[in-house]
mmCIF file of C-alpha atoms in Angstrom:
data_model
loop_
_atom_site.group_PDB
_atom_site.id
_atom_site.type_symbol
_atom_site.label_atom_id
_atom_site.label_comp_id
_atom_site.label_asym_id
_atom_site.label_seq_id
_atom_site.Cartn_x
_atom_site.Cartn_y
_atom_site.Cartn_z
ATOM 1 C CA UNK Z 183 145.701 71.342 -45.651
ATOM 2 C CA UNK Z 184 142.493 69.316 -45.388
ATOM 3 C CA UNK Z 185 141.932 67.485 -48.680
ATOM 4 C CA UNK Z 186 138.593 66.236 -47.372
ATOM 5 C CA UNK Z 187 135.876 68.886 -47.134
ATOM 6 C CA UNK Z 188 134.100 66.987 -44.336
ATOM 7 C CA UNK Z 189 137.170 67.261 -42.096
ATOM 8 C CA UNK Z 190 138.040 70.800 -43.136
ATOM 9 C CA UNK Z 191 137.855 74.021 -41.123
ATOM 10 C CA UNK Z 192 135.308 75.208 -43.694
ATOM 11 C CA UNK Z 193 132.931 72.424 -42.707
ATOM 12 C CA UNK Z 194 133.696 72.553 -38.993
ATOM 13 C CA UNK Z 195 133.754 76.318 -38.455
ATOM 14 C CA UNK Z 196 132.148 78.099 -41.418
ATOM 15 C CA UNK Z 197 128.997 76.092 -42.128
ATOM 16 C CA UNK Z 198 125.873 77.292 -40.339
ATOM 17 C CA UNK Z 199 122.136 76.854 -40.178
ATOM 18 C CA UNK Z 200 119.995 79.815 -41.179
ATOM 19 C CA UNK Z 201 119.130 80.345 -37.535
ATOM 20 C CA UNK Z 202 122.783 80.429 -36.524
ATOM 21 C CA UNK Z 203 123.600 82.941 -39.250
ATOM 22 C CA UNK Z 204 120.726 85.135 -38.136
ATOM 23 C CA UNK Z 205 121.873 85.036 -34.519
ATOM 24 C CA UNK Z 206 125.457 85.943 -35.441
ATOM 25 C CA UNK Z 207 124.315 88.927 -37.476
ATOM 26 C CA UNK Z 208 121.856 90.106 -34.865
ATOM 27 C CA UNK Z 209 124.616 90.029 -32.261
ATOM 28 C CA UNK Z 210 126.912 91.990 -34.547
ATOM 29 C CA UNK Z 211 124.236 94.597 -35.173
ATOM 30 C CA UNK Z 212 123.443 94.893 -31.482
ATOM 31 C CA UNK Z 213 127.053 95.756 -30.717
ATOM 32 C CA UNK Z 214 127.068 98.551 -33.307
ATOM 33 C CA UNK Z 215 123.520 99.823 -33.044
ATOM 34 C CA UNK Z 216 124.570 103.490 -33.254
ATOM 35 C CA UNK Z 217 126.416 102.968 -36.567
ATOM 36 C CA UNK Z 218 123.541 101.007 -38.046
ATOM 37 C CA UNK Z 219 121.088 103.758 -37.164
ATOM 38 C CA UNK Z 220 123.389 106.439 -38.562
ATOM 39 C CA UNK Z 221 124.339 104.798 -41.877
ATOM 40 C CA UNK Z 222 122.048 102.646 -43.984
ATOM 41 C CA UNK Z 223 123.560 100.021 -46.251
ATOM 42 C CA UNK Z 224 122.029 98.086 -49.155
ATOM 43 C CA UNK Z 225 120.572 94.605 -49.185
ATOM 44 C CA UNK Z 226 123.410 92.159 -48.496
ATOM 45 C CA UNK Z 227 122.974 90.548 -51.919
ATOM 46 C CA UNK Z 228 123.190 93.943 -53.622
ATOM 47 C CA UNK Z 229 126.300 94.715 -51.623
ATOM 48 C CA UNK Z 230 128.051 91.515 -52.642
ATOM 49 C CA UNK Z 231 126.935 91.939 -56.254
ATOM 50 C CA UNK Z 232 128.674 95.314 -56.146
ATOM 51 C CA UNK Z 233 131.789 93.601 -54.747
ATOM 52 C CA UNK Z 234 131.635 91.127 -57.642
ATOM 53 C CA UNK Z 235 131.477 93.930 -60.194
ATOM 54 C CA UNK Z 236 134.333 95.834 -58.558
ATOM 55 C CA UNK Z 237 136.496 92.706 -58.356
ATOM 56 C CA UNK Z 238 135.864 92.106 -62.058
ATOM 57 C CA UNK Z 239 137.265 95.567 -62.823
ATOM 58 C CA UNK Z 240 140.176 94.977 -60.484
ATOM 59 C CA UNK Z 241 141.359 91.673 -61.958
ATOM 60 C CA UNK Z 242 140.892 92.644 -65.598
ATOM 61 C CA UNK Z 243 144.514 93.726 -66.130
ATOM 62 C CA UNK Z 244 146.051 91.335 -63.632
ATOM 63 C CA UNK Z 245 144.870 88.082 -65.239
ATOM 64 C CA UNK Z 246 143.849 86.539 -61.920
ATOM 65 C CA UNK Z 247 142.014 83.236 -62.262
ATOM 66 C CA UNK Z 248 138.457 82.667 -61.085
ATOM 67 C CA UNK Z 249 139.429 80.329 -58.240
ATOM 68 C CA UNK Z 250 141.305 83.154 -56.493
ATOM 69 C CA UNK Z 251 138.474 85.614 -57.096
ATOM 70 C CA UNK Z 252 136.000 83.154 -55.565
ATOM 71 C CA UNK Z 253 138.251 82.654 -52.547
ATOM 72 C CA UNK Z 254 138.464 86.439 -52.109
ATOM 73 C CA UNK Z 255 134.666 86.613 -52.112
ATOM 74 C CA UNK Z 256 134.519 83.926 -49.421
ATOM 75 C CA UNK Z 257 137.037 85.870 -47.329
ATOM 76 C CA UNK Z 258 134.868 88.991 -47.639
ATOM 77 C CA UNK Z 259 131.776 87.130 -46.477
ATOM 78 C CA UNK Z 260 133.582 85.505 -43.567
ATOM 79 C CA UNK Z 261 135.198 88.755 -42.466
ATOM 80 C CA UNK Z 262 131.926 90.667 -42.520
ATOM 81 C CA UNK Z 263 130.305 87.933 -40.491
ATOM 82 C CA UNK Z 264 132.718 88.920 -37.734
ATOM 83 C CA UNK Z 265 133.163 92.668 -38.298
ATOM 84 C CA UNK Z 266 130.505 95.333 -38.894
ATOM 85 C CA UNK Z 267 131.100 96.701 -42.398
ATOM 86 C CA UNK Z 268 130.537 100.299 -41.313
ATOM 87 C CA UNK Z 269 133.696 100.040 -39.205
ATOM 88 C CA UNK Z 270 135.827 99.361 -42.283
ATOM 89 C CA UNK Z 271 136.867 100.663 -45.665
ATOM 90 C CA UNK Z 272 135.272 97.955 -47.855
ATOM 91 C CA UNK Z 273 137.492 98.827 -50.823
ATOM 92 C CA UNK Z 274 140.626 98.239 -48.747
ATOM 93 C CA UNK Z 275 139.184 95.013 -47.328
ATOM 94 C CA UNK Z 276 138.265 93.794 -50.829
ATOM 95 C CA UNK Z 277 141.734 94.669 -52.160
ATOM 96 C CA UNK Z 278 143.376 92.831 -49.270
ATOM 97 C CA UNK Z 279 141.069 89.813 -49.589
ATOM 98 C CA UNK Z 280 142.103 89.433 -53.229
ATOM 99 C CA UNK Z 281 145.783 89.830 -52.368
ATOM 100 C CA UNK Z 282 145.513 87.143 -49.680
ATOM 101 C CA UNK Z 283 143.420 84.840 -51.861
ATOM 102 C CA UNK Z 284 145.996 84.976 -54.650
ATOM 103 C CA UNK Z 285 148.661 83.783 -52.231
ATOM 104 C CA UNK Z 286 146.465 80.979 -50.934
ATOM 105 C CA UNK Z 287 145.479 79.838 -54.448
ATOM 106 C CA UNK Z 288 149.125 79.804 -55.582
ATOM 107 C CA UNK Z 289 148.871 82.680 -58.041
ATOM 108 C CA UNK Z 290 150.530 85.408 -55.940
ATOM 109 C CA UNK Z 291 150.597 89.061 -56.934
ATOM 110 C CA UNK Z 292 153.184 91.510 -55.652
ATOM 111 C CA UNK Z 293 151.697 93.817 -53.050
ATOM 112 C CA UNK Z 294 152.911 96.899 -54.956
ATOM 113 C CA UNK Z 295 151.122 95.711 -58.099
ATOM 114 C CA UNK Z 296 147.911 95.121 -56.146
ATOM 115 C CA UNK Z 297 148.041 98.544 -54.465
ATOM 116 C CA UNK Z 298 148.939 100.328 -57.706
ATOM 117 C CA UNK Z 299 146.045 98.781 -59.618
ATOM 118 C CA UNK Z 300 143.637 99.440 -56.736
ATOM 119 C CA UNK Z 301 144.671 103.103 -56.670
ATOM 120 C CA UNK Z 302 144.078 103.373 -60.423
ATOM 121 C CA UNK Z 303 140.501 102.207 -59.960
ATOM 122 C CA UNK Z 304 139.643 103.719 -56.556
ATOM 123 C CA UNK Z 305 142.051 106.652 -55.999
ATOM 124 C CA UNK Z 306 139.836 108.157 -53.286
ATOM 125 C CA UNK Z 307 139.759 104.979 -51.194
ATOM 126 C CA UNK Z 308 143.233 103.451 -51.451
ATOM 127 C CA UNK Z 309 146.400 105.227 -50.330
ATOM 128 C CA UNK Z 310 149.824 104.477 -51.815
ATOM 129 C CA UNK Z 311 151.168 103.183 -48.498
ATOM 130 C CA UNK Z 312 151.419 99.415 -48.985
ATOM 131 C CA UNK Z 313 151.580 98.894 -45.232
ATOM 132 C CA UNK Z 314 147.813 99.555 -45.097
ATOM 133 C CA UNK Z 315 147.192 96.363 -47.061
ATOM 134 C CA UNK Z 316 149.659 94.518 -44.843
ATOM 135 C CA UNK Z 317 147.838 95.661 -41.709
ATOM 136 C CA UNK Z 318 144.464 94.778 -43.208
ATOM 137 C CA UNK Z 319 145.778 91.348 -44.205
ATOM 138 C CA UNK Z 320 146.698 90.641 -40.581
ATOM 139 C CA UNK Z 321 143.208 91.820 -39.539
ATOM 140 C CA UNK Z 322 141.551 89.482 -42.072
ATOM 141 C CA UNK Z 323 143.617 86.467 -41.068
ATOM 142 C CA UNK Z 324 142.974 87.133 -37.389
ATOM 143 C CA UNK Z 325 139.193 87.456 -37.767
ATOM 144 C CA UNK Z 326 139.087 84.271 -39.843
ATOM 145 C CA UNK Z 327 141.130 82.490 -37.154
ATOM 146 C CA UNK Z 328 143.799 81.575 -39.736
ATOM 147 C CA UNK Z 329 141.239 79.286 -41.432
ATOM 148 C CA UNK Z 330 142.096 80.164 -45.013
ATOM 149 C CA UNK Z 331 141.625 76.953 -46.993
ATOM 150 C CA UNK Z 332 138.469 77.174 -49.117
ATOM 151 C CA UNK Z 333 136.830 74.222 -50.870
ATOM 152 C CA UNK Z 334 135.093 75.388 -54.046
ATOM 153 C CA UNK Z 335 132.368 73.818 -56.240
ATOM 154 C CA UNK Z 336 134.527 74.061 -59.387
ATOM 155 C CA UNK Z 337 136.357 70.810 -58.636
ATOM 156 C CA UNK Z 338 133.080 68.869 -58.448
ATOM 157 C CA UNK Z 339 131.948 70.447 -61.728
ATOM 158 C CA UNK Z 340 135.096 69.201 -63.409
ATOM 159 C CA UNK Z 341 134.760 65.729 -61.904
ATOM 160 C CA UNK Z 342 131.130 65.381 -63.033
ATOM 161 C CA UNK Z 343 131.725 66.523 -66.601
ATOM 162 C CA UNK Z 344 132.349 63.002 -67.908
ATOM 163 C CA UNK Z 345 129.952 61.273 -65.496
ATOM 164 C CA UNK Z 346 126.988 63.406 -66.605
ATOM 165 C CA UNK Z 347 128.199 63.764 -70.210
ATOM 166 C CA UNK Z 348 128.340 67.546 -69.987
ATOM 167 C CA UNK Z 349 129.621 69.577 -72.883
ATOM 168 C CA UNK Z 350 132.269 72.247 -72.431
ATOM 169 C CA UNK Z 351 129.565 74.872 -72.907
ATOM 170 C CA UNK Z 352 127.355 73.323 -70.225
ATOM 171 C CA UNK Z 353 130.231 73.299 -67.745
ATOM 172 C CA UNK Z 354 130.871 76.962 -68.561
ATOM 173 C CA UNK Z 355 127.209 77.838 -67.970
ATOM 174 C CA UNK Z 356 127.190 75.913 -64.676
ATOM 175 C CA UNK Z 357 130.378 77.724 -63.639
ATOM 176 C CA UNK Z 358 128.619 81.034 -64.198
ATOM 177 C CA UNK Z 359 125.877 80.013 -61.775
ATOM 178 C CA UNK Z 360 128.528 78.918 -59.273
ATOM 179 C CA UNK Z 361 130.151 82.340 -59.669
ATOM 180 C CA UNK Z 362 126.830 83.986 -58.822
ATOM 181 C CA UNK Z 363 126.245 81.930 -55.676
ATOM 182 C CA UNK Z 364 129.025 83.818 -53.864
ATOM 183 C CA UNK Z 365 126.653 86.790 -53.700
ATOM 184 C CA UNK Z 366 124.358 84.810 -51.402
ATOM 185 C CA UNK Z 367 124.578 82.970 -48.060
ATOM 186 C CA UNK Z 368 124.841 79.645 -49.893
ATOM 187 C CA UNK Z 369 128.575 79.177 -49.102
ATOM 188 C CA UNK Z 370 127.677 79.301 -45.393
ATOM 189 C CA UNK Z 371 124.722 76.937 -45.735
ATOM 190 C CA UNK Z 372 125.581 74.115 -48.144
ATOM 191 C CA UNK Z 373 128.597 71.955 -49.062
ATOM 192 C CA UNK Z 374 130.401 72.817 -52.333
ATOM 193 C CA UNK Z 375 129.284 69.625 -54.084
ATOM 194 C CA UNK Z 376 125.619 70.528 -53.512
ATOM 195 C CA UNK Z 377 126.236 73.912 -55.149
ATOM 196 C CA UNK Z 378 127.926 72.275 -58.141
ATOM 197 C CA UNK Z 379 125.140 69.737 -58.678
ATOM 198 C CA UNK Z 380 122.497 72.467 -58.292
ATOM 199 C CA UNK Z 381 124.230 74.517 -60.978
ATOM 200 C CA UNK Z 382 124.246 71.516 -63.317
ATOM 201 C CA UNK Z 383 120.595 70.844 -62.476
ATOM 202 C CA UNK Z 384 119.694 74.391 -63.508
ATOM 203 C CA UNK Z 385 121.781 74.372 -66.687
ATOM 204 C CA UNK Z 386 120.183 71.143 -67.906
ATOM 205 C CA UNK Z 387 116.693 72.265 -66.917
ATOM 206 C CA UNK Z 388 117.088 75.714 -68.446
ATOM 207 C CA UNK Z 389 118.672 74.393 -71.646
ATOM 208 C CA UNK Z 390 121.042 77.355 -71.342
ATOM 209 C CA UNK Z 391 123.452 76.158 -74.000
ATOM 210 C CA UNK Z 392 120.780 75.091 -76.487
ATOM 211 C CA UNK Z 393 118.998 78.420 -76.073
ATOM 212 C CA UNK Z 394 122.212 80.324 -76.736
ATOM 213 C CA UNK Z 395 122.479 81.661 -73.166
ATOM 214 C CA UNK Z 396 125.399 81.386 -70.770
ATOM 215 C CA UNK Z 397 123.855 82.608 -67.520
ATOM 216 C CA UNK Z 398 120.670 82.012 -65.573
ATOM 217 C CA UNK Z 399 119.795 85.577 -64.670
ATOM 218 C CA UNK Z 400 116.020 85.432 -64.546
ATOM 219 C CA UNK Z 401 114.102 84.204 -61.528
ATOM 220 C CA UNK Z 402 111.024 83.376 -63.609
ATOM 221 C CA UNK Z 403 113.078 81.381 -66.135
ATOM 222 C CA UNK Z 404 114.715 79.343 -63.392
ATOM 223 C CA UNK Z 405 111.355 78.564 -61.785
ATOM 224 C CA UNK Z 406 110.033 77.356 -65.132
ATOM 225 C CA UNK Z 407 113.163 75.285 -65.690
ATOM 226 C CA UNK Z 408 112.866 73.518 -62.344
ATOM 227 C CA UNK Z 409 109.213 72.730 -63.093
ATOM 228 C CA UNK Z 410 110.128 71.367 -66.533
ATOM 229 C CA UNK Z 411 112.937 69.211 -65.161
ATOM 230 C CA UNK Z 412 110.672 67.764 -62.470
ATOM 231 C CA UNK Z 413 108.108 66.911 -65.141
ATOM 232 C CA UNK Z 414 110.748 64.996 -67.069
ATOM 233 C CA UNK Z 415 110.371 62.167 -64.575
ATOM 234 C CA UNK Z 416 106.745 61.731 -65.675
ATOM 235 C CA UNK Z 417 107.520 61.545 -69.416
ATOM 236 C CA UNK Z 418 107.115 58.221 -71.165
ATOM 237 C CA UNK Z 419 110.482 58.647 -72.820
ATOM 238 C CA UNK Z 420 112.967 61.231 -74.048
ATOM 239 C CA UNK Z 421 111.944 63.016 -77.241
ATOM 240 C CA UNK Z 422 115.363 64.540 -77.947
ATOM 241 C CA UNK Z 423 118.960 64.528 -76.834
ATOM 242 C CA UNK Z 424 118.092 67.348 -74.447
ATOM 243 C CA UNK Z 425 115.306 65.338 -72.854
ATOM 244 C CA UNK Z 426 117.566 62.299 -72.737
ATOM 245 C CA UNK Z 427 120.136 64.311 -70.781
ATOM 246 C CA UNK Z 428 117.429 65.449 -68.386
ATOM 247 C CA UNK Z 429 116.276 61.869 -67.900
ATOM 248 C CA UNK Z 430 119.849 60.760 -67.250
ATOM 249 C CA UNK Z 431 120.389 63.525 -64.683
ATOM 250 C CA UNK Z 432 117.166 62.722 -62.842
ATOM 251 C CA UNK Z 433 118.083 59.018 -62.769
ATOM 252 C CA UNK Z 434 121.589 59.834 -61.518
ATOM 253 C CA UNK Z 435 120.188 62.043 -58.754
ATOM 254 C CA UNK Z 436 117.667 59.370 -57.735
ATOM 255 C CA UNK Z 437 120.393 56.730 -57.455
ATOM 256 C CA UNK Z 438 123.007 58.959 -55.854
ATOM 257 C CA UNK Z 439 123.611 60.330 -52.384
ATOM 258 C CA UNK Z 440 123.243 64.055 -53.072
ATOM 259 C CA UNK Z 441 120.909 65.758 -50.610
ATOM 260 C CA UNK Z 442 117.928 66.648 -52.824
ATOM 261 C CA UNK Z 443 116.342 68.812 -50.145
ATOM 262 C CA UNK Z 444 119.549 70.847 -49.877
ATOM 263 C CA UNK Z 445 119.600 71.161 -53.676
ATOM 264 C CA UNK Z 446 116.075 72.535 -53.687
ATOM 265 C CA UNK Z 447 116.914 75.034 -50.952
ATOM 266 C CA UNK Z 448 120.037 76.048 -52.842
ATOM 267 C CA UNK Z 449 117.947 76.515 -55.991
ATOM 268 C CA UNK Z 450 115.531 78.754 -54.106
ATOM 269 C CA UNK Z 451 118.430 80.880 -52.845
ATOM 270 C CA UNK Z 452 119.661 81.366 -56.409
ATOM 271 C CA UNK Z 453 116.158 82.210 -57.618
ATOM 272 C CA UNK Z 454 115.867 84.728 -54.789
ATOM 273 C CA UNK Z 455 119.205 86.280 -55.770
ATOM 274 C CA UNK Z 456 118.203 86.844 -59.386
ATOM 275 C CA UNK Z 457 114.848 88.205 -58.299
ATOM 276 C CA UNK Z 458 116.565 90.590 -55.864
ATOM 277 C CA UNK Z 459 119.058 91.779 -58.482
ATOM 278 C CA UNK Z 460 116.240 93.005 -60.688
ATOM 279 C CA UNK Z 461 116.050 95.952 -58.257
ATOM 280 C CA UNK Z 462 119.837 96.425 -58.094
ATOM 281 C CA UNK Z 463 121.018 100.030 -58.358
ATOM 282 C CA UNK Z 464 124.798 100.204 -58.689
ATOM 283 C CA UNK Z 465 125.006 103.945 -58.049
ATOM 284 C CA UNK Z 466 122.868 103.746 -54.923
ATOM 285 C CA UNK Z 467 125.042 100.987 -53.453
ATOM 286 C CA UNK Z 468 128.182 102.980 -54.157
ATOM 287 C CA UNK Z 469 126.699 106.129 -52.621
ATOM 288 C CA UNK Z 470 125.811 104.310 -49.402
ATOM 289 C CA UNK Z 471 129.316 102.868 -49.086
ATOM 290 C CA UNK Z 472 131.011 106.182 -49.885
ATOM 291 C CA UNK Z 473 128.845 107.952 -47.317
ATOM 292 C CA UNK Z 474 129.987 105.988 -44.270
ATOM 293 C CA UNK Z 475 133.595 105.630 -45.457
ATOM 294 C CA UNK Z 476 133.996 109.375 -46.010
ATOM 295 C CA UNK Z 477 132.015 110.406 -42.930
ATOM 296 C CA UNK Z 478 134.189 108.265 -40.672
ATOM 297 C CA UNK Z 479 137.478 109.050 -42.438
ATOM 298 C CA UNK Z 480 138.079 105.377 -43.192
ATOM 299 C CA UNK Z 481 139.681 106.047 -46.580
ATOM 300 C CA UNK Z 482 142.807 107.571 -45.016
#
């Protein structure tokens, strides 16, 4: 297990430039042009937002911790970077990704429990035969080249809590933004510590805790927050504890080694996500998935 992200398989094999990601996806689409023309699917961010919602339903009774859920989301993104989604039953893949992630994050669930709960939620897409999950697990591991260790931003959040004098509520709000980033390409583009610092940057700038909020779900609010935080540098002095915290964060960023350009790009990705989700239609996404799964008999 690579304790150092920079020497990990995640860094060496699952970090890409935007151009590289685009080329990989174009190649995948070219190989399955007939399926793509036959079945439309939603915006990728809408699709992964739907996965997030379905996973939330799935884990509700099982008490699975967020770290495992996040790892499952990473497995989904990696798998569908290698395999055209229209060739699969996404519900089975999602179920299997969670099952595998729980084992990797040392909170294992019995396969019969996983299959039983999945059938309760999606009876038309999951059969009672547990061997289907076993087969899909092998498929997932194979496509990910057995590279299953995932470095998450949560550890950096915890480490920076004392350094940046973050309250428990601020860490919770930042964690919510980290949770949202799995619906984007950010995990493929930026190191986990950049994601964590970006989340903190947004929480402080948005004053999420002071305003009584816990999530940053408005693109316009985030844009305003970034502008306000940038302007903090020009102030003559902090006028409140909130402004003092902003000043401290800006000073810490200026003196540190975090890639500010990467932070800004990461921020733009998050803004784009929230803007995109304003047009999210849960029923439409489900209908598009059901259509190709049923038409191709992939639920059996």
